[in-house]
Amino acid sequence: MVLMTGEEYIESLKNRGPLTIYLLGEKIENPTEHPIIRASINSVALTYDLAHDSVYTDIMTAKSVLTGNKINRFCHLHNSTDALQEKVKMQRVLGQLSGTCFQRCVGMDAINSVFLTTYEIDKEHQTDYHQRFTDYVKLAEANDWVIDGCMTDPKGDRSKRPSEQKDSDVYVHVTERRDDGVVIRGAKAHQTGAVNSHEHLVMPTLAMRNEDKDYAICCAVPADAKGITYYYGRQSCDLRRLDETEAGDVDCGNPVYGGQECLVVFDDVFVPNERIFMNGENEFCGRLVESFAAYHRQSYGGCKVGVGDVLVGAAATIAEYNGVEKASHIRDKITEMVHLNETLYSCGIACSAAGHKTPAGNYLVDLLLANVCKQNVTRFPYEISRLLQDIAGGLFVTCPSAQELSNPETREIVEKYLVGVEGVDTMDRVKMLRLIENLTLGRAAVGYLVESMHGAGSPQAQRIMINRLSDLEEKKKLAKTLARVDMDEPK
Amino acid sequence: MVLMTGEEYIESLKNRGPLTIYLLGEKIENPTEHPIIRASINSVALTYDLAHDSVYTDIMTAKSVLTGNKINRFCHLHNSTDALQEKVKMQRVLGQLSGTCFQRCVGMDAINSVFLTTYEIDKEHQTDYHQRFTDYVKLAEANDWVIDGCMTDPKGDRSKRPSEQKDSDVYVHVTERRDDGVVIRGAKAHQTGAVNSHEHLVMPTLAMRNEDKDYAICCAVPADAKGITYYYGRQSCDLRRLDETEAGDVDCGNPVYGGQECLVVFDDVFVPNERIFMNGENEFCGRLVESFAAYHRQSYGGCKVGVGDVLVGAAATIAEYNGVEKASHIRDKITEMVHLNETLYSCGIACSAAGHKTPAGNYLVDLLLANVCKQNVTRFPYEISRLLQDIAGGLFVTCPSAQELSNPETREIVEKYLVGVEGVDTMDRVKMLRLIENLTLGRAAVGYLVESMHGAGSPQAQRIMINRLSDLEEKKKLAKTLARVDMDEPK
Amino acid sequence: MVLMTGEEYIESLKNRGPLTIYLLGEKIENPTEHPIIRASINSVALTYDLAHDSVYTDIMTAKSVLTGNKINRFCHLHNSTDALQEKVKMQRVLGQLSGTCFQRCVGMDAINSVFLTTYEIDKEHQTDYHQRFTDYVKLAEANDWVIDGCMTDPKGDRSKRPSEQKDSDVYVHVTERRDDGVVIRGAKAHQTGAVNSHEHLVMPTLAMRNEDKDYAICCAVPADAKGITYYYGRQSCDLRRLDETEAGDVDCGNPVYGGQECLVVFDDVFVPNERIFMNGENEFCGRLVESFAAYHRQSYGGCKVGVGDVLVGAAATIAEYNGVEKASHIRDKITEMVHLNETLYSCGIACSAAGHKTPAGNYLVDLLLANVCKQNVTRFPYEISRLLQDIAGGLFVTCPSAQELSNPETREIVEKYLVGVEGVDTMDRVKMLRLIENLTLGRAAVGYLVESMHGAGSPQAQRIMINRLSDLEEKKKLAKTLARVDMDEPK
Amino acid sequence: MVLMTGEEYIESLKNRGPLTIYLLGEKIENPTEHPIIRASINSVALTYDLAHDSVYTDIMTAKSVLTGNKINRFCHLHNSTDALQEKVKMQRVLGQLSGTCFQRCVGMDAINSVFLTTYEIDKEHQTDYHQRFTDYVKLAEANDWVIDGCMTDPKGDRSKRPSEQKDSDVYVHVTERRDDGVVIRGAKAHQTGAVNSHEHLVMPTLAMRNEDKDYAICCAVPADAKGITYYYGRQSCDLRRLDETEAGDVDCGNPVYGGQECLVVFDDVFVPNERIFMNGENEFCGRLVESFAAYHRQSYGGCKVGVGDVLVGAAATIAEYNGVEKASHIRDKITEMVHLNETLYSCGIACSAAGHKTPAGNYLVDLLLANVCKQNVTRFPYEISRLLQDIAGGLFVTCPSAQELSNPETREIVEKYLVGVEGVDTMDRVKMLRLIENLTLGRAAVGYLVESMHGAGSPQAQRIMINRLSDLEEKKKLAKTLARVDMDEPK
């Protein structure tokens, strides 16, 4: 059953028990058939299909450290700094080919961080979480699961801690402890690919204090578990995908692929003991969050770079279509886009190459450099997007509907006036403009811009980490030594 | 009839002859009733209503230099550097109150530039364009017209001049010269507020050479002239406005106001002599374009600043709703937003204060500083928008539909988990998030970002002007004098 | 005696009583003859000479509002928004012609702020400071004084207030109150042009509390008052000016003009009553500091722009000398330098045009925009400088000494290899390179970069003011109205 | 003789034959004794001493791939991507400990690029350059040489190619071909550490055409070869180092270490055959330049990062000394400095990790990422420096001479007023301020700023490479596929 195809993956989603999903005011019965959801499923399906593609199979698969089997890299426990780099390269490829968020990274990052954390908890508390979790990873590998790494709580009033909230449910927590397991309640917000997942791997959202022990829960539940409801998040221009005509495809820009974020509500969901990987060991929440965040901040040095490649390609193409590709300022702006994009990639590669082996045996990225990577991701995609808008000209936001290009009554005139250079089909020019709209304002902009800002932690979260990891004492010594300041001075 | 109200303005639109308008594949019969168009009309109507509002009447109106009547400032020939500053202040107010593009500036900027150019043509060619145009401005004032300043041609292959294009119609030009007038053909792209206008003031789009004399045409035609067709431009998230329920309003973010850009096609439209203001005097195209561009680049130092104020306000509000308004990094980011926004305003004010009287008698902004103003507008709104997205958190792109908040089946749970600080209605928090989406990705982002980039000329157009106006020879002398370089050196 | 020439000014400095000045470990007897000091005096002298130059006299002089006499604008009480703009234009001219800090602005800004503040103190306290100060300004005008606006205290431990410091002298304060005056002690740091001044106008450095009343002292003392000592500040590359040969001139880059900053120590200096303008009215310290800072932040929108013009000119010249002036990237970088520089100028003009009349009758700049102006000054000169270094090539930091170009033994070879394009004297190329070094790393960089950062208040001081003046409540209302948030909600 | 100490290295310099060196108008007889030169020698000596330091020996040394001996890493042919990373780490350490340019990298980068290029020439031309060069590298290893990688010609008129110059000597070229070798004439500018070297490895400065064959010369000559003259480049604040008192040390900021750049003139210097590594094979000049540039652009991702660490340390230290280290804006600025610095480091590491084995057997960095690395180095150090100046306050450019702090007459008063927080010696505060001046305006700024800009190629050189290596065709395909543009369209 290892290495499903995209089609098998979609079939496996249908084989789940019924999910309760709300989207645009309606309860959705067949999520795999809904055009908005389907586009997001297509992105995930690509992670399966490419594993079978001879061009990509090496980068898309790995040899399991648990079983020796060939598995999808998204289920892999990274076992070297090379493997960490391979991960980034895989993500870049998928960003290039989907032009959007393909949703499967968060689970990969979650299993690697839970793996190393459970080992450390067991060592301290003589618990058996690590063995449980190792068994769980084996299942994930064997079933080629999409796992939703389920971390971010809604948080309510952000000036208050979990136990201080008016409604304690704004953080997921244990409401009942039974012999055979626990019951959890609460919600996770912004859940990437939640509806397209087989499993949710629930993790605490921040370092917890002793009074927050009920919130220190890490566990796995199937996507179709009793008590879970999905509230599908709206995206910019989402309604365009409801028009499934050819013209509708054009106005989508990227008609096939899309992202997905949901609010996932856990209304007293039962978790059996074998799926509990932390239960009250609050002093390890910080380690789990910090390592998960680091892996996921590394991820953005791959996936966003891949989407960035599409923006560069769109810039170069539309410049040609407009007849300006030789203008020195256009060439310079494209060079700047490439420069910024490759700087992000450099950060993704560097935190991988500087990674190290954890006590549990898998490899963790360099924490400082991973945070530096993500901090740049909160900036450069915005500038890359701005440069693309500059190069494109204004037509991508003033262009008439593609329906006008299909309608025989209007088609000829609209084509006549939307023409670019000779030899380029006007419809192709419009398609490229709509892709640019999609990437910089539309559905893909949600992933390329806002997710770049807030996914894997908002910018300030990285700044706090960078500050903490910057070893200022050592650097002060360097300056004092050079200036010949006496370092035994009383202070 | 001077100083219509918003309601009277909308009535006046209905009183036009029938317009041929295509939108989303359909021919629109009653544009003022179409929800997408109506939102854009509301923005224009605000320019009328505020003229009657005692708080704003001073800034919204002026005393006509032609008749002495009290007129809407949008029809005014600016008669001092103070009047130029008042214009900018008016635009800031309207940006603040509409949160989007209110579409009427382009006509104001057009009449001021045609006014000064016709004077200069007449002086050279002993033509009577200036008197004709003065009469036209009197009509505009008396009828309180919205005029579409109609400049940008589609341009086809941008590496070629008008007369080199495969299809010469991609630039508007004269196809027939008759005793009583001319016939024009072609199209104007990106026409802001075209469908909401009473008149189009057609202008050439760039400096023309002798071989392009047919393209050197400036003239006015009514919006309902025979031969004109409007192709309505799609905007990001445009379909949301089709849902006219309360929840639909919420998901619009800014439910009342919107912008508008159209492709306007002139299919052999007749222009009588009294509405022709340039006809083949190609050597004055540059002057017209340059002065129009300068006025319009000044405009952006007002209108975009007003919208920027809304982004600042949204940032401060959502920070409170999230409970983070006292965090030092949040305060600092809001300060940066204000700083950037006021820098733009400074540029708008400065090019006005440094303006000068033209031979025709009206005042023109300082050309260099107006270009500097617009150049900054192509940058800072993007950073202001990025900062707002940073402050907002990610919920503005993952929030479920407001229908989920109306649906009794889902309302309670969704409200429970979208809650912010105590005392703030969750629906209000969602409304603010949707406004932020509207401003940074949605319908208003078209105006606040892409129009800031390309409206009034793309960034490179300003750089060419800045370079041309920078007087490098004088500056080289300064450097040489200080370095004691002998300036009589042979070179 | 009004309107001295530069020569008369230097004579007037010699006519002062003896000053105690330390420079490079030595007590300086004849400051006007010392080459380092002399260069700084030359800059001030320019403010006198230009007042007699027919090209500049209009901008350099004004009609006194106190006497109606024609006076140097540096002694002027600005009496309109036009006058505020004239001030900025004068400063730009002086920056252009000196290429450095000409030191006389701080006194001009001080008299305008003390003038308006004394009026307000008197109104509250029935004191007669304003009349005293008006008389003082008349003397300043009549004697064409250079006044050192003497504000910044050394401050010791910046985490503590004046009265909490271990040594209270780190803030200037009154140590004795007598019938005929007061005695002050302490020091002022970073005093621009202190040694080149006729008078010091001492002002408190920050808002003072009731316990700090002794620090709330504003008064004037002559530069040669008993008890004052000057410690001359070192500047980058200061020693180069000690070589007064021709080659030494070359290696200075800007051989004639320089800036000056001193530590001025007041060791129990007596101040007679008629020169006391605030004495314990601590609640007005904030007003004085805030208005002085605003005037001085405006100033930087003039003087730094003038120096910026020199950097632009140096860039254009060296590009020609290197043979690269037509390269598109070079042209674009020069355009960017101009753009940034004119943005600063726009800010200087805008805060002037938006100024207002004070109760005392003189005009004050717009506080918000003046702070915005200075905030940009803390950034753009650094980028302009960086661009100049980019355009220059690396030779400006690796070029052999000009002595090698004078020495017959080495001259021919060095000239041969430092050659640029044909027709340009190699020595001229070297002079231009040294000017670039002077402006971006050397003596002038102290003024163009570090003074841009910290003069008139460090960046954070402006951010605090921008935040305070940003009227967030009003902006929140704008956002809430558009989003249709109910504003009567309980909060 | 392998692995000299610093002292032995200085001795070896003295053992060279006499060098002709001009500095500040004088011929220097004992360069190792001249205080300005000595500081630059100290930096190089550090690369020797650390090889013997147990803390650093692993990073400072490597196992020769030619002999298996333990050698200084500066003589190493990098034999893995790990070795490329080790190089960067070594450079960071040296930047940290010297706070300036330590001059030895350019030789290391030169031997690696000549090694791979000679292999490729031989393969094409059946020459024996590679064996010759391998022998030369063995000598370099055995003698632990400092090699000056001697590439940049003065270039005269940059709009002309070598053979078009008025004086052909502005590019080094062969003037005579003899049986036993060649004679070369010309000069190399900006030669880092030239006077402190044992050897010069002369390389062509750009891709050469057939008509430029005489300029396609790569060869080695000893530093004391007959016909070589050195013209020592002036640096900002260089004269401060002439004061060798304690106060003089203080005012240097970094009293021990400095950088060095020279103009090196080759006046008909003979080169024996065994030291010729390219002689007219002009089609390989591009390969040599490109690979050398790539190695050296990688280098800056190490050495400048190390100096950046010193700036961070100086910022943290002076913030403490001023009593402001807890202010949130100070902490945030230090975080930003760290972030930018670590981004540079990420780029240095990434281009190493992505390196590949060359046909010659040594490893070459990834060309695209190495150029991206250097491009960032032309920007971020300027911002890091600006932030340090912001944090420092203005005193570092207005502080009186340290002589005033030694002079008993002035010492007490100056100390009293330059005091910072309690417990910190005022002299230590002054030392730290002077270090900040040294790093951002003074002698070290030459290396940290201007060398970051122009060393290893000016910014435009990297942009050209980034553009060339960006594979736009592949990226256009990505965009077209997503937008469903038919890619068989005729174009």
PDB file of N, CA and C in Angstrom, chain A residues 69 86 131 161 179 219 235 258 299 312 324 344 349 367-368 392 433 435 479:
ATOM      1  N   ASN A  69      11.874   0.371   3.912  1.00  0.00           N
ATOM      2  CA  ASN A  69      11.031   0.453   2.709  1.00  0.00           C
ATOM      3  C   ASN A  69      11.208   1.784   1.997  1.00  0.00           C
ATOM      4  N   GLU A  86      17.455  17.504   0.900  1.00  0.00           N
ATOM      5  CA  GLU A  86      16.559  16.868  -0.078  1.00  0.00           C
ATOM      6  C   GLU A  86      15.112  17.302   0.161  1.00  0.00           C
ATOM      7  N   GLN A 131       8.003   5.020  21.775  1.00  0.00           N
ATOM      8  CA  GLN A 131       7.679   3.761  21.102  1.00  0.00           C
ATOM      9  C   GLN A 131       6.313   3.852  20.436  1.00  0.00           C
ATOM     10  N   ARG A 161      -2.979  34.128  28.925  1.00  0.00           N
ATOM     11  CA  ARG A 161      -2.523  32.752  28.781  1.00  0.00           C
ATOM     12  C   ARG A 161      -3.738  31.815  28.705  1.00  0.00           C
ATOM     13  N   ASP A 179      -9.223   5.565  31.663  1.00  0.00           N
ATOM     14  CA  ASP A 179      -8.225   4.492  31.622  1.00  0.00           C
ATOM     15  C   ASP A 179      -7.737   4.228  30.203  1.00  0.00           C
ATOM     16  N   CYS A 219      -1.367  14.335  20.532  1.00  0.00           N
ATOM     17  CA  CYS A 219      -2.039  13.070  20.238  1.00  0.00           C
ATOM     18  C   CYS A 219      -2.484  13.042  18.781  1.00  0.00           C
ATOM     19  N   GLN A 235     -11.079  32.122   0.745  1.00  0.00           N
ATOM     20  CA  GLN A 235      -9.840  32.667   0.187  1.00  0.00           C
ATOM     21  C   GLN A 235     -10.184  33.755  -0.814  1.00  0.00           C
ATOM     22  N   GLY A 258      -4.979  24.638  -5.865  1.00  0.00           N
ATOM     23  CA  GLY A 258      -5.328  25.641  -4.856  1.00  0.00           C
ATOM     24  C   GLY A 258      -4.867  25.193  -3.488  1.00  0.00           C
ATOM     25  N   SER A 299      10.956  24.656   5.887  1.00  0.00           N
ATOM     26  CA  SER A 299      10.110  24.259   4.744  1.00  0.00           C
ATOM     27  C   SER A 299       9.846  25.437   3.809  1.00  0.00           C
ATOM     28  N   VAL A 312       8.680  34.346 -11.164  1.00  0.00           N
ATOM     29  CA  VAL A 312       9.747  34.765 -12.078  1.00  0.00           C
ATOM     30  C   VAL A 312       9.389  34.376 -13.508  1.00  0.00           C
ATOM     31  N   VAL A 324       8.396  43.899 -24.097  1.00  0.00           N
ATOM     32  CA  VAL A 324       9.345  44.735 -23.356  1.00  0.00           C
ATOM     33  C   VAL A 324      10.468  43.927 -22.723  1.00  0.00           C
ATOM     34  N   LEU A 344      16.284  33.268  -0.449  1.00  0.00           N
ATOM     35  CA  LEU A 344      15.425  32.418   0.389  1.00  0.00           C
ATOM     36  C   LEU A 344      15.863  30.958   0.296  1.00  0.00           C
ATOM     37  N   ILE A 349      18.574  25.968   2.375  1.00  0.00           N
ATOM     38  CA  ILE A 349      19.681  25.005   2.277  1.00  0.00           C
ATOM     39  C   ILE A 349      20.624  25.134   3.475  1.00  0.00           C
ATOM     40  N   LEU A 367      18.653  25.849  14.465  1.00  0.00           N
ATOM     41  CA  LEU A 367      17.503  26.651  14.907  1.00  0.00           C
ATOM     42  C   LEU A 367      17.639  28.118  14.513  1.00  0.00           C
ATOM     43  N   LEU A 368      18.823  28.683  14.717  1.00  0.00           N
ATOM     44  CA  LEU A 368      19.001  30.099  14.396  1.00  0.00           C
ATOM     45  C   LEU A 368      18.774  30.340  12.904  1.00  0.00           C
ATOM     46  N   ALA A 392       4.256  43.353 -14.976  1.00  0.00           N
ATOM     47  CA  ALA A 392       3.067  42.893 -15.705  1.00  0.00           C
ATOM     48  C   ALA A 392       2.323  44.016 -16.405  1.00  0.00           C
ATOM     49  N   LEU A 433      -1.957  36.856 -17.546  1.00  0.00           N
ATOM     50  CA  LEU A 433      -2.356  37.954 -16.656  1.00  0.00           C
ATOM     51  C   LEU A 433      -3.174  37.422 -15.481  1.00  0.00           C
ATOM     52  N   LEU A 435      -3.017  34.444 -14.227  1.00  0.00           N
ATOM     53  CA  LEU A 435      -2.115  33.724 -13.322  1.00  0.00           C
ATOM     54  C   LEU A 435      -1.417  34.720 -12.394  1.00  0.00           C
ATOM     55  N   ALA A 479      34.078  42.262  20.562  1.00  0.00           N
ATOM     56  CA  ALA A 479      34.234  43.712  20.433  1.00  0.00           C
ATOM     57  C   ALA A 479      35.162  44.255  21.517  1.00  0.00           C
TER      58      ALA A 479
END
